[in-house]
CSV table of C-alpha atoms in Angstrom, one decimal:
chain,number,residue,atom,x,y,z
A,1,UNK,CA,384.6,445.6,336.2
A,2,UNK,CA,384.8,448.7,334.2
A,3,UNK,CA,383.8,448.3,330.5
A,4,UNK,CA,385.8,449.0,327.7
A,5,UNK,CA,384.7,449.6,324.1
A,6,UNK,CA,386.1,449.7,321.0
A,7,UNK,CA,385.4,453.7,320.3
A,8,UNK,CA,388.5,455.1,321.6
A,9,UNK,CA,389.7,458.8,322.2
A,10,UNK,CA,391.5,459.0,318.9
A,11,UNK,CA,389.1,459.3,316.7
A,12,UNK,CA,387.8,462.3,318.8
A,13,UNK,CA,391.6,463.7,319.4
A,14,UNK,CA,393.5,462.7,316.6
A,15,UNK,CA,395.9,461.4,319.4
A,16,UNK,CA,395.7,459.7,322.2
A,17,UNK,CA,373.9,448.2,350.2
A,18,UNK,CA,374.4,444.9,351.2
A,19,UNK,CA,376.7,445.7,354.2
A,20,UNK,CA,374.2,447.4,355.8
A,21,UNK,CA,375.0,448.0,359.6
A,22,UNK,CA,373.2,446.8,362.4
A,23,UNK,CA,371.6,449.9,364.3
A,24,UNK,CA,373.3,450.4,367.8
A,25,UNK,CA,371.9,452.3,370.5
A,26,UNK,CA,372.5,456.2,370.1
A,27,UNK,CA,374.0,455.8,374.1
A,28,UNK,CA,376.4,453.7,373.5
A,29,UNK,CA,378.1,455.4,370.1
A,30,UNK,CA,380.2,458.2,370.9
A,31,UNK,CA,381.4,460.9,367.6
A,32,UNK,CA,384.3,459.5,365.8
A,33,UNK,CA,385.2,463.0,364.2
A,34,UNK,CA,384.3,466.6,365.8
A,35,UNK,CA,382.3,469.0,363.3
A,36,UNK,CA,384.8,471.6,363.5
A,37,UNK,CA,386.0,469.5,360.5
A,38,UNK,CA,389.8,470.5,359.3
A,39,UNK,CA,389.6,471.7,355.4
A,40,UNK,CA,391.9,470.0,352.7
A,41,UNK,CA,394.9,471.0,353.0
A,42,UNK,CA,394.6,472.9,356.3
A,43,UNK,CA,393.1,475.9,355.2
A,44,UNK,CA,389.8,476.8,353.8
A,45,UNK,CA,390.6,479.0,351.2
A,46,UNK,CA,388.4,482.3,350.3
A,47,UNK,CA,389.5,484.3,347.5
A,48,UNK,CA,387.4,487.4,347.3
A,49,UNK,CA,389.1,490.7,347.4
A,50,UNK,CA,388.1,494.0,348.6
A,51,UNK,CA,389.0,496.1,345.6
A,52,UNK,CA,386.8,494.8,343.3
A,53,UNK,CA,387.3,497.9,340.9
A,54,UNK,CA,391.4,497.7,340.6
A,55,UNK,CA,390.9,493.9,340.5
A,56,UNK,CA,388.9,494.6,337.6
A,57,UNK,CA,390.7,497.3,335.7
A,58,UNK,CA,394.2,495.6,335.8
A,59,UNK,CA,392.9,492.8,333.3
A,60,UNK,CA,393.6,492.9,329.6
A,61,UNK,CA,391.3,490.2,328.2
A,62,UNK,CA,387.6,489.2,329.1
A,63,UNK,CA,386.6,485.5,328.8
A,64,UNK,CA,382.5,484.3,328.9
A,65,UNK,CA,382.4,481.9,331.4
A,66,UNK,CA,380.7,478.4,330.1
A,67,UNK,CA,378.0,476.5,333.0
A,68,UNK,CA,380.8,473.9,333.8
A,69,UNK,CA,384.1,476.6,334.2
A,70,UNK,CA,381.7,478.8,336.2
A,71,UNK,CA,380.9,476.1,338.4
A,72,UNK,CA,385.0,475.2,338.8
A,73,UNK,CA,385.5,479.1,339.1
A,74,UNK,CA,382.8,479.9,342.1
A,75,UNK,CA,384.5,476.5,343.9
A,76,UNK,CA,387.7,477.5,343.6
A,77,UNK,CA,387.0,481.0,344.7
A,78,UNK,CA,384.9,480.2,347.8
A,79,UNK,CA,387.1,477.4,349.0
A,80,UNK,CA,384.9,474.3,348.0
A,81,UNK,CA,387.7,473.0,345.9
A,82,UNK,CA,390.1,474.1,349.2
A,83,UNK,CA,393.2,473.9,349.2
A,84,UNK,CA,393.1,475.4,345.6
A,85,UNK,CA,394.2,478.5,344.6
A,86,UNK,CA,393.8,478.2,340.6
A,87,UNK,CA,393.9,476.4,338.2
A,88,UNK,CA,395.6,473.4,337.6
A,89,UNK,CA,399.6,473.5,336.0
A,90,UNK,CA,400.8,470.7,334.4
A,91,UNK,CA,402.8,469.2,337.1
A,92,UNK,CA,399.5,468.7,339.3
A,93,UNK,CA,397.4,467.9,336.8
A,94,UNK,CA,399.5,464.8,335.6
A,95,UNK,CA,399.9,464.1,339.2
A,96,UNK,CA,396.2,464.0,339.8
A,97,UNK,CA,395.9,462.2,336.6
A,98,UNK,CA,398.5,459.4,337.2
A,99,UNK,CA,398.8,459.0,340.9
A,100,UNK,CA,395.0,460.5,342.5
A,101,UNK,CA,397.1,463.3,344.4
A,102,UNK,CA,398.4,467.0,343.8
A,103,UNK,CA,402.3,467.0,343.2
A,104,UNK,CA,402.7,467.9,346.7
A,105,UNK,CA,401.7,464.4,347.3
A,106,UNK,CA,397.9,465.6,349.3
A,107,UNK,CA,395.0,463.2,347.9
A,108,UNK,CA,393.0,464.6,344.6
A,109,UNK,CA,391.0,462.6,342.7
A,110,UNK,CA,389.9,464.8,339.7
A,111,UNK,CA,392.0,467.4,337.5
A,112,UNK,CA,390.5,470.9,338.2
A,113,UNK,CA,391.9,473.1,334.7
A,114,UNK,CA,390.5,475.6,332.5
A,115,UNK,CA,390.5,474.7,329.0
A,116,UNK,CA,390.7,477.0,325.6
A,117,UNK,CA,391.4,477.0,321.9
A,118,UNK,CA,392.5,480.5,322.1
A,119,UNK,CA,396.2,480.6,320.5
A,120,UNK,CA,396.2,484.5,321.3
A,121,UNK,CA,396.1,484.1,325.0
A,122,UNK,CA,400.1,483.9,326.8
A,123,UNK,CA,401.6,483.5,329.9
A,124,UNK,CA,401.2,487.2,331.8
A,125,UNK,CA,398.0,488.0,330.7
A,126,UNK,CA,395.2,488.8,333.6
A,127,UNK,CA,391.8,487.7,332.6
A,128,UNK,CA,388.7,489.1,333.5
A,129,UNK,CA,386.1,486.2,333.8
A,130,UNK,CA,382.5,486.8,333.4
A,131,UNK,CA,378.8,485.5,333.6
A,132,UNK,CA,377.1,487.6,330.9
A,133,UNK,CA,377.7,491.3,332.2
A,134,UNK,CA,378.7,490.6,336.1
A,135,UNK,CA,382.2,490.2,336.5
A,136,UNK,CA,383.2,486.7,338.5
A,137,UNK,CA,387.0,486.9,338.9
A,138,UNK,CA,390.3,487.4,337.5
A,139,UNK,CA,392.4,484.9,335.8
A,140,UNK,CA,396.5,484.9,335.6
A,141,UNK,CA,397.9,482.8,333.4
A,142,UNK,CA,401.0,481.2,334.6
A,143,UNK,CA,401.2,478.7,331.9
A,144,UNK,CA,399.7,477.1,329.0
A,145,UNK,CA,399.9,473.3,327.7
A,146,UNK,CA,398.4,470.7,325.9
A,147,UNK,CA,395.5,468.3,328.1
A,148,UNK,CA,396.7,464.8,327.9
A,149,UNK,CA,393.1,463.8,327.1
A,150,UNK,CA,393.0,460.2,326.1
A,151,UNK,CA,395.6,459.8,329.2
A,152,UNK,CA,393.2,461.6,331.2
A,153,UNK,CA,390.1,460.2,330.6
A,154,UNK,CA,391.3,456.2,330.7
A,155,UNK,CA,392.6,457.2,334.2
A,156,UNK,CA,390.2,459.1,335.6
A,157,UNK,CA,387.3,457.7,333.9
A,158,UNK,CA,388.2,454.1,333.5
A,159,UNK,CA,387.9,454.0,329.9
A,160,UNK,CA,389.1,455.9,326.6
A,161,UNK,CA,385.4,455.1,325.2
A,162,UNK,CA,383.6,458.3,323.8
A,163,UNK,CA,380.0,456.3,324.9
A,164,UNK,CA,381.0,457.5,328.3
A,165,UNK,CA,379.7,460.9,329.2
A,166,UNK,CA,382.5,462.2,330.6
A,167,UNK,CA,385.0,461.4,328.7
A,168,UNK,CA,382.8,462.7,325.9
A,169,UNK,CA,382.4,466.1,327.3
A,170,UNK,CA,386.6,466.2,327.9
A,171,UNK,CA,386.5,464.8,324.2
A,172,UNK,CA,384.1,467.2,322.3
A,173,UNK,CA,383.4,469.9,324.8
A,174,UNK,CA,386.7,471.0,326.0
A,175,UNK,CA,389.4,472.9,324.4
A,176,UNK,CA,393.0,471.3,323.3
A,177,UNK,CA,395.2,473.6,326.1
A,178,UNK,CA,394.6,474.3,330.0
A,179,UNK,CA,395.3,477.0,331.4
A,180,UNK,CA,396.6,477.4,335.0
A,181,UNK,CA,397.0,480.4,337.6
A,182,UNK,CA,395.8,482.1,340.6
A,183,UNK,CA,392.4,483.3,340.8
A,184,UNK,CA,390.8,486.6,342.2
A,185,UNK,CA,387.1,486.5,343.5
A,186,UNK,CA,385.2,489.6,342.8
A,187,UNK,CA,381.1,488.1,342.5
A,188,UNK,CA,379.3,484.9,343.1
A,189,UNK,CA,377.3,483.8,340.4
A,190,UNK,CA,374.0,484.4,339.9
A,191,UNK,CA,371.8,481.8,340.0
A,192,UNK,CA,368.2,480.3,340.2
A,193,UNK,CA,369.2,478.3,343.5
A,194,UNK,CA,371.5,480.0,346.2
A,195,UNK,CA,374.6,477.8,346.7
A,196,UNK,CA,375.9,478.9,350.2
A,197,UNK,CA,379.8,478.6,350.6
A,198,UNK,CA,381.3,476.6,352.9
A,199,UNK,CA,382.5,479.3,355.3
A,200,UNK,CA,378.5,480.4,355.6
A,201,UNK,CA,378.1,476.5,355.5
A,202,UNK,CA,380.2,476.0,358.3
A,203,UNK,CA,378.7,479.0,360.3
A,204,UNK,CA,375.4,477.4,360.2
A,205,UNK,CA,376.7,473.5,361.2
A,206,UNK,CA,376.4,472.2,364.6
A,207,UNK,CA,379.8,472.5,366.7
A,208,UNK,CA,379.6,469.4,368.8
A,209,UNK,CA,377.8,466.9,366.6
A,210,UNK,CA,378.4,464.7,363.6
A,211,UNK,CA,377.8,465.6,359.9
A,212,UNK,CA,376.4,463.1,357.4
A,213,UNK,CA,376.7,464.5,353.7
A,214,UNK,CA,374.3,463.1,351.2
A,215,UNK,CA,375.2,464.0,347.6
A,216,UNK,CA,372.7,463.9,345.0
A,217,UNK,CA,372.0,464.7,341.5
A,218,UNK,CA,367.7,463.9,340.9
A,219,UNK,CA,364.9,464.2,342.6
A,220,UNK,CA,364.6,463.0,346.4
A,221,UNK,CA,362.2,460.3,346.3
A,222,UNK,CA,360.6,458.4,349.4
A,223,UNK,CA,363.7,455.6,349.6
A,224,UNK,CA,366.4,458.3,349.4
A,225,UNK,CA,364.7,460.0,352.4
A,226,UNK,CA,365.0,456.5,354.3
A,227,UNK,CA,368.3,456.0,353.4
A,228,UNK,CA,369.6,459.1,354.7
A,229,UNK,CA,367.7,459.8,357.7
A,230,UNK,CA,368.7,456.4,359.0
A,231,UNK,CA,371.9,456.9,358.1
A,232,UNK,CA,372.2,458.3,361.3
A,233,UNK,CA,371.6,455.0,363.1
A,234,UNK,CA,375.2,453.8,361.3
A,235,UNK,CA,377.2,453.6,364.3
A,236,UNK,CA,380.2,455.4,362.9
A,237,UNK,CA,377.7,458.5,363.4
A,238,UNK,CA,377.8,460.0,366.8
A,239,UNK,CA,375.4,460.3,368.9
A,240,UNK,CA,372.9,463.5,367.5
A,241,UNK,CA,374.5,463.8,364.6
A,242,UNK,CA,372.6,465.3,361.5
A,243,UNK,CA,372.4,464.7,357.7
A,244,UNK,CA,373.5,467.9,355.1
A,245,UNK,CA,371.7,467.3,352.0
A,246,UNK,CA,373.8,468.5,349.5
A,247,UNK,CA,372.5,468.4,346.2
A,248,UNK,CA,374.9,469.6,342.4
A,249,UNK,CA,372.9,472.0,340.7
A,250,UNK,CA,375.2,472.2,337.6
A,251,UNK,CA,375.1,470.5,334.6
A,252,UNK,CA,374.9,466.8,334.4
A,253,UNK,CA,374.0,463.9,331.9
A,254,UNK,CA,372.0,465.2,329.2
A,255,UNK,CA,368.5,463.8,330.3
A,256,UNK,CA,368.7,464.4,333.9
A,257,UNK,CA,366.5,467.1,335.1
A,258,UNK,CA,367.1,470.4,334.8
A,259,UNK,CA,368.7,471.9,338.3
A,260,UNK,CA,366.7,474.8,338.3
A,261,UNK,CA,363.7,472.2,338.8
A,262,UNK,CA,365.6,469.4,341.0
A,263,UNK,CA,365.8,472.8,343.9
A,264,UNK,CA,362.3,473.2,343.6
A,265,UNK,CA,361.6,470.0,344.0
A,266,UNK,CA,364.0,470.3,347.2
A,267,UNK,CA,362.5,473.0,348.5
A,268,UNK,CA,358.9,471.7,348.9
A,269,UNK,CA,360.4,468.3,350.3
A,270,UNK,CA,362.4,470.7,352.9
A,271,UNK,CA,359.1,472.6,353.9
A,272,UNK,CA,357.1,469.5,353.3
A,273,UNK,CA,359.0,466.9,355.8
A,274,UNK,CA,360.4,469.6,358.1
A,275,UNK,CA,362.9,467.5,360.2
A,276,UNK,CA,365.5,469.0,362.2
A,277,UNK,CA,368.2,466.4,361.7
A,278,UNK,CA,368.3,467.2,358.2
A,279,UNK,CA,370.0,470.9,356.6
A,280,UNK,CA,369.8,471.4,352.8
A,281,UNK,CA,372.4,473.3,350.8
A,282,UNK,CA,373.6,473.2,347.6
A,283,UNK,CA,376.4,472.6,345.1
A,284,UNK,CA,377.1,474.6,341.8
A,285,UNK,CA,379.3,472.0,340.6
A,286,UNK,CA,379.2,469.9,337.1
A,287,UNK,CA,379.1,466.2,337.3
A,288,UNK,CA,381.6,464.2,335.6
A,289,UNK,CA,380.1,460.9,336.1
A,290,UNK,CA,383.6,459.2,337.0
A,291,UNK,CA,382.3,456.8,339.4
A,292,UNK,CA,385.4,455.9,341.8
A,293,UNK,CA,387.0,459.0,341.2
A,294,UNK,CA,384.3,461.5,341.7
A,295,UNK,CA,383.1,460.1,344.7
A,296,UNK,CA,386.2,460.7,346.6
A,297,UNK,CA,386.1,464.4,344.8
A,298,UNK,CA,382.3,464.6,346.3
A,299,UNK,CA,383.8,464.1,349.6
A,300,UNK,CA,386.4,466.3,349.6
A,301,UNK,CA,384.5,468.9,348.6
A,302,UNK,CA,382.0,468.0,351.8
A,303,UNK,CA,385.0,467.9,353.8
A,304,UNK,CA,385.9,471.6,353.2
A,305,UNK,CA,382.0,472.5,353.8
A,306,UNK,CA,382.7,470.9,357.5
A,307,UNK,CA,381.2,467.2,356.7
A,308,UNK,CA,382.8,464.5,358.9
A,309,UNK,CA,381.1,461.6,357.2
A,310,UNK,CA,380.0,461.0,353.5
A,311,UNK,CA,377.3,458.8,352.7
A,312,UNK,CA,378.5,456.4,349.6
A,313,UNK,CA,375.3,455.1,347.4
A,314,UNK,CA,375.4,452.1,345.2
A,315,UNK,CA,377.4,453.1,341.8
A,316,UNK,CA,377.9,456.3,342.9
A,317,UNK,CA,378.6,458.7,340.2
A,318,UNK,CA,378.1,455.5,337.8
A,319,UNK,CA,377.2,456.3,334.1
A,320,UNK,CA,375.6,453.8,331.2
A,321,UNK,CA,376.9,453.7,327.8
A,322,UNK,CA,375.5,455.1,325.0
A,323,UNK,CA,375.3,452.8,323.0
A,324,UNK,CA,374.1,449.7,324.9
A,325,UNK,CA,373.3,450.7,328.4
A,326,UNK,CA,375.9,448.5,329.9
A,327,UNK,CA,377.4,449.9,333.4
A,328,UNK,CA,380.7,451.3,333.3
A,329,UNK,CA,381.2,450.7,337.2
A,330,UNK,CA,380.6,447.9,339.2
A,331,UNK,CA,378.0,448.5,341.9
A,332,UNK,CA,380.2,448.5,344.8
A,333,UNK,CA,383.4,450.3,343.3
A,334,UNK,CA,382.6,453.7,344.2
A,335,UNK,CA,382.3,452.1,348.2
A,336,UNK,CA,385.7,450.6,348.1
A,337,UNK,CA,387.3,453.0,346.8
A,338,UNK,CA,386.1,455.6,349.1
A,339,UNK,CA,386.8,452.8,351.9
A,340,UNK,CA,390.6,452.7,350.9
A,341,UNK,CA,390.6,456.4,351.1
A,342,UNK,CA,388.6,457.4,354.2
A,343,UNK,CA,391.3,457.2,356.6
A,344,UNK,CA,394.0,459.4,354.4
A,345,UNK,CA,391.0,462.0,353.4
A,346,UNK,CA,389.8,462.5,356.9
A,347,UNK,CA,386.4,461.6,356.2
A,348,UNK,CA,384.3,458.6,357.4
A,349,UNK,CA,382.5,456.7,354.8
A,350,UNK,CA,378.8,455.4,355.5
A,351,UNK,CA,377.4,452.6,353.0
A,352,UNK,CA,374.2,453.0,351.6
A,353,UNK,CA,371.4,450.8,352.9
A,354,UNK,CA,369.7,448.5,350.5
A,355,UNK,CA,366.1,449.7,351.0
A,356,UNK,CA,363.2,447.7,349.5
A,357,UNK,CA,359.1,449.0,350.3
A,358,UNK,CA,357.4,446.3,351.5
A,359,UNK,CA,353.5,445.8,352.1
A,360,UNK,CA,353.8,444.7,355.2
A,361,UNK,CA,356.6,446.8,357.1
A,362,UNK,CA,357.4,449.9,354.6
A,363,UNK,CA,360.5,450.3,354.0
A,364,UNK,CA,363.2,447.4,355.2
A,365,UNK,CA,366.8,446.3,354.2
A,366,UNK,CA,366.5,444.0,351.4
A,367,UNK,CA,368.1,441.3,353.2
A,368,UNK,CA,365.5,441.8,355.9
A,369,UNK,CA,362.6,441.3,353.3
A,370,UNK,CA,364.1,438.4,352.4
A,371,UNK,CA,364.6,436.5,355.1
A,372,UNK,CA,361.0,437.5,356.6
A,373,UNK,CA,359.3,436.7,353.2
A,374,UNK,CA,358.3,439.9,352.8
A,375,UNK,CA,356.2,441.0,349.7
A,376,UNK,CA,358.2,443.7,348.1
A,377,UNK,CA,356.9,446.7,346.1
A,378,UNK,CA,358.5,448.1,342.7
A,379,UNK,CA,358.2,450.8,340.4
A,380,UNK,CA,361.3,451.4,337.9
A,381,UNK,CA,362.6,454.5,336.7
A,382,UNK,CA,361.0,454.2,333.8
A,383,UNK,CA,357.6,453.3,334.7
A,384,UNK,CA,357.7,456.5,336.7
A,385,UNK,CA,358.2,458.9,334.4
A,386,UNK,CA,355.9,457.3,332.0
A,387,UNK,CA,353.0,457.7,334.7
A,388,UNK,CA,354.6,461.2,335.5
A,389,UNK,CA,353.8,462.3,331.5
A,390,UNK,CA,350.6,460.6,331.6
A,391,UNK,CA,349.0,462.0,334.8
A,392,UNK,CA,348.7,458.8,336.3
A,393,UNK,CA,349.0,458.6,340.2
A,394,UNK,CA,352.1,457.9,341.9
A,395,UNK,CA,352.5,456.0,345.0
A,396,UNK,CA,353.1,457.8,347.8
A,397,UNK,CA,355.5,455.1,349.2
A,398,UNK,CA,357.3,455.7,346.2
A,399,UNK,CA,357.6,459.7,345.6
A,400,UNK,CA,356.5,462.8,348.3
A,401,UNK,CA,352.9,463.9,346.7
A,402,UNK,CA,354.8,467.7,346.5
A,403,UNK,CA,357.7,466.1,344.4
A,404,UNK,CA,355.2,465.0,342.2
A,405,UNK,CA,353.9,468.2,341.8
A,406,UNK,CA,356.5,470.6,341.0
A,407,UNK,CA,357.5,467.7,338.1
A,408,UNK,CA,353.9,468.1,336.7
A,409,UNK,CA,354.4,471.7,336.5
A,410,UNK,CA,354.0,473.0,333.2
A,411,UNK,CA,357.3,474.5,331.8
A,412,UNK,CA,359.3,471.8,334.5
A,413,UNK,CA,360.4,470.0,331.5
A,414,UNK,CA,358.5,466.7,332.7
A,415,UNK,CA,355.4,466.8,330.5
């Protein structure tokens, strides 16, 4: 049930896996979905011109680009947000809002806008948007109007409560108009972590075989390795298929690690467990923490880098309040609303098993442990990080030994 709290929008306005499948035999399951996955909409869109300099010297403003629009600005550009072209207008944006669909009626689960403060800027104007000096893309405005916010957020975030991250961000963070228009590519971002785009993506994926997408925001410890490597036993995965690991880099909840660090911890984990069933890429996009919502954005966005199936973890994209903790999705939302979705998105959903490590058979499904009796091993969240700081060691059935590492680097942000 999502929770709802007393600290509405308005004072920030001034307005408004249990179901785990049984393993069948990699002979007898056939591919339910060819890679040579169709984008959203029907076309992968890629917006970089040729003539970078006319591009460039036909715009009359300049805007700094903030981590989250630059994020929205390199997706839109390269296609990940496919089959955008710009911005938001009002007419999809309320559509998205209201109804979890562009005007034109395709599924879209999250509003995609640019928002400002500046009164100056009109309809007409060309906008040259930058990262610092290198020049990302041009902007037209086509029109200008007020974000709906409280509307927004109780709809796409389930509650008009400012103890929710998100709709804090869209609360304090954003600016009172959006802005919407077509967008020019002229640079991708520079970055401490290469984010690939889904055309070099797609160049890179396996023609003929399935493609499981994991999405995730933290450090890959030893029970999200299990989960998706065996992923590929679910039998809606064909035979051979393989696992993308595709992990946001952008901003997220304030004390999440820092991306820079989570793709270093990647990379050693890549190099460290070497399997071939398993490609890592990653995702300069900004978390929202919208639970239901944002996982069916997270597997659009897969769908457009050529993912056929989307691996849905327990309260996905789930967020605490900040005030008492309390969960603002229920555990299983994220899965059935995916579920209802999968069919009219083109994407097959895969439920996260419900791994537990036990001391006699590693890592098993919890209902497995249970009915065998099975003496379970724990370590929470908390009591890692606490042995993290202190130099204690860490199981290795818990975290990879060169995780642990590049967290106990100094200047990593860990100690």
């Amino acid at each position: 049930m999502v929770k709802f709290t007393a600290i509405v929008l308005a004072l920030a306005f001034g307005a408004a896996s249990a179901f785990a499948p049984m393993r069948t035999p990699a002979a007898l399951r056939k591919s339910v979905i060819s890679n040579m996955q169709e984008p959203h909409g029907g076309t992968l869109v890629d917006l970089f011109v040729d003539d970078k300099e006319a591009a460039i010297k036909s715009c009359t403003k300049t805007i700094q680009l903030n981590p989250r629009q630059l994020c929205d600005v390199e997706l839109i550009t390269n296609g990940g947000f496919s089959p955008l072209t710009g911005f938001m207008n009002e007419e999809d944006y309320l559509s998205v809002v209201n109804d979890v669909k562009l005007a034109s009626g395709l599924l879209f689960s999250l509003p995609v806008v640019f928002d400002t403060d500046d009164e100056s800027i009109v309809v007409g104007d060309k906008i040259l948007l930058k990262q610092d000096d290198l020049e990302i893309a041009t902007f037209t405005i086509e029109s200008k109007y007020l974000a709906q916010k409280p509307l927004e957020c109780l709809n796409c975030y389930g509650t008009s409560s400012i103890e929710h991250p998100g709709t804090l961000m869209v609360a304090m963070e954003k600016g009172k108009y959006y802005l919407s228009g077509a967008l020019e590519g002229l640079n991708k971002p520079v970055r401490d972590f290469p984010c690939k785009t889904p055309k070099e993506v797609r160049a890179e994926l396996p023609d003929d075989k399935d493609v499981v997408a994991f999405q995730c925001r933290n450090p890959v410890h030893r029970a999200h390795y299990e989960l998706f490597t065996r992923a590929l036993d679910d039998e809606k995965v064909g035979q051979d298929g393989v696992v993308m690991v595709h992990p946001t880099c952008g901003p997220t909840q304030a004390d999440d690690i820092d991306g820079t660090v989570r793709y270093k911890t990647y990379e050693v984990l890549k190099e460290e467990t070497a399997n071939p069933r398993v490609i890592w890429n990653y995702l300069p996009y900004s978390m929202h923490m919208a639970g239901p919502r944002e996982a069916i954005h997270h597997m659009m966005i897969r769908k457009n880098f050529g993912c056929t199936h989307f691996i849905i973890g327990r309260d996905m994209a789930g967020s605490k309040s900040s005030l008492d903790g309390e969960d603002f999705y229920g555990a299983y939302e994220a899965q059935e609303f995916a579920e209802s979705k999968s069919a009219e998105l083109g994407v097959k959903c895969v439920p996260s098993l419900n791994l537990v490590f036990t001391e006699e058979e590693g890592y098993v499904t919890a209902d497995e442990a249970e009915t065998k009796g099975l003496t379970k091993k724990n370590l929470s969240g908390t009591k890692f990080r606490k042995a993290l700081r202190a130099g204690e060691e860490i199981p290795e059935w818990f975290a990879f030994k060169s995780v642990v590492e590049v967290l106990r680097a100094p200047g990593n942000g860990i100690n």
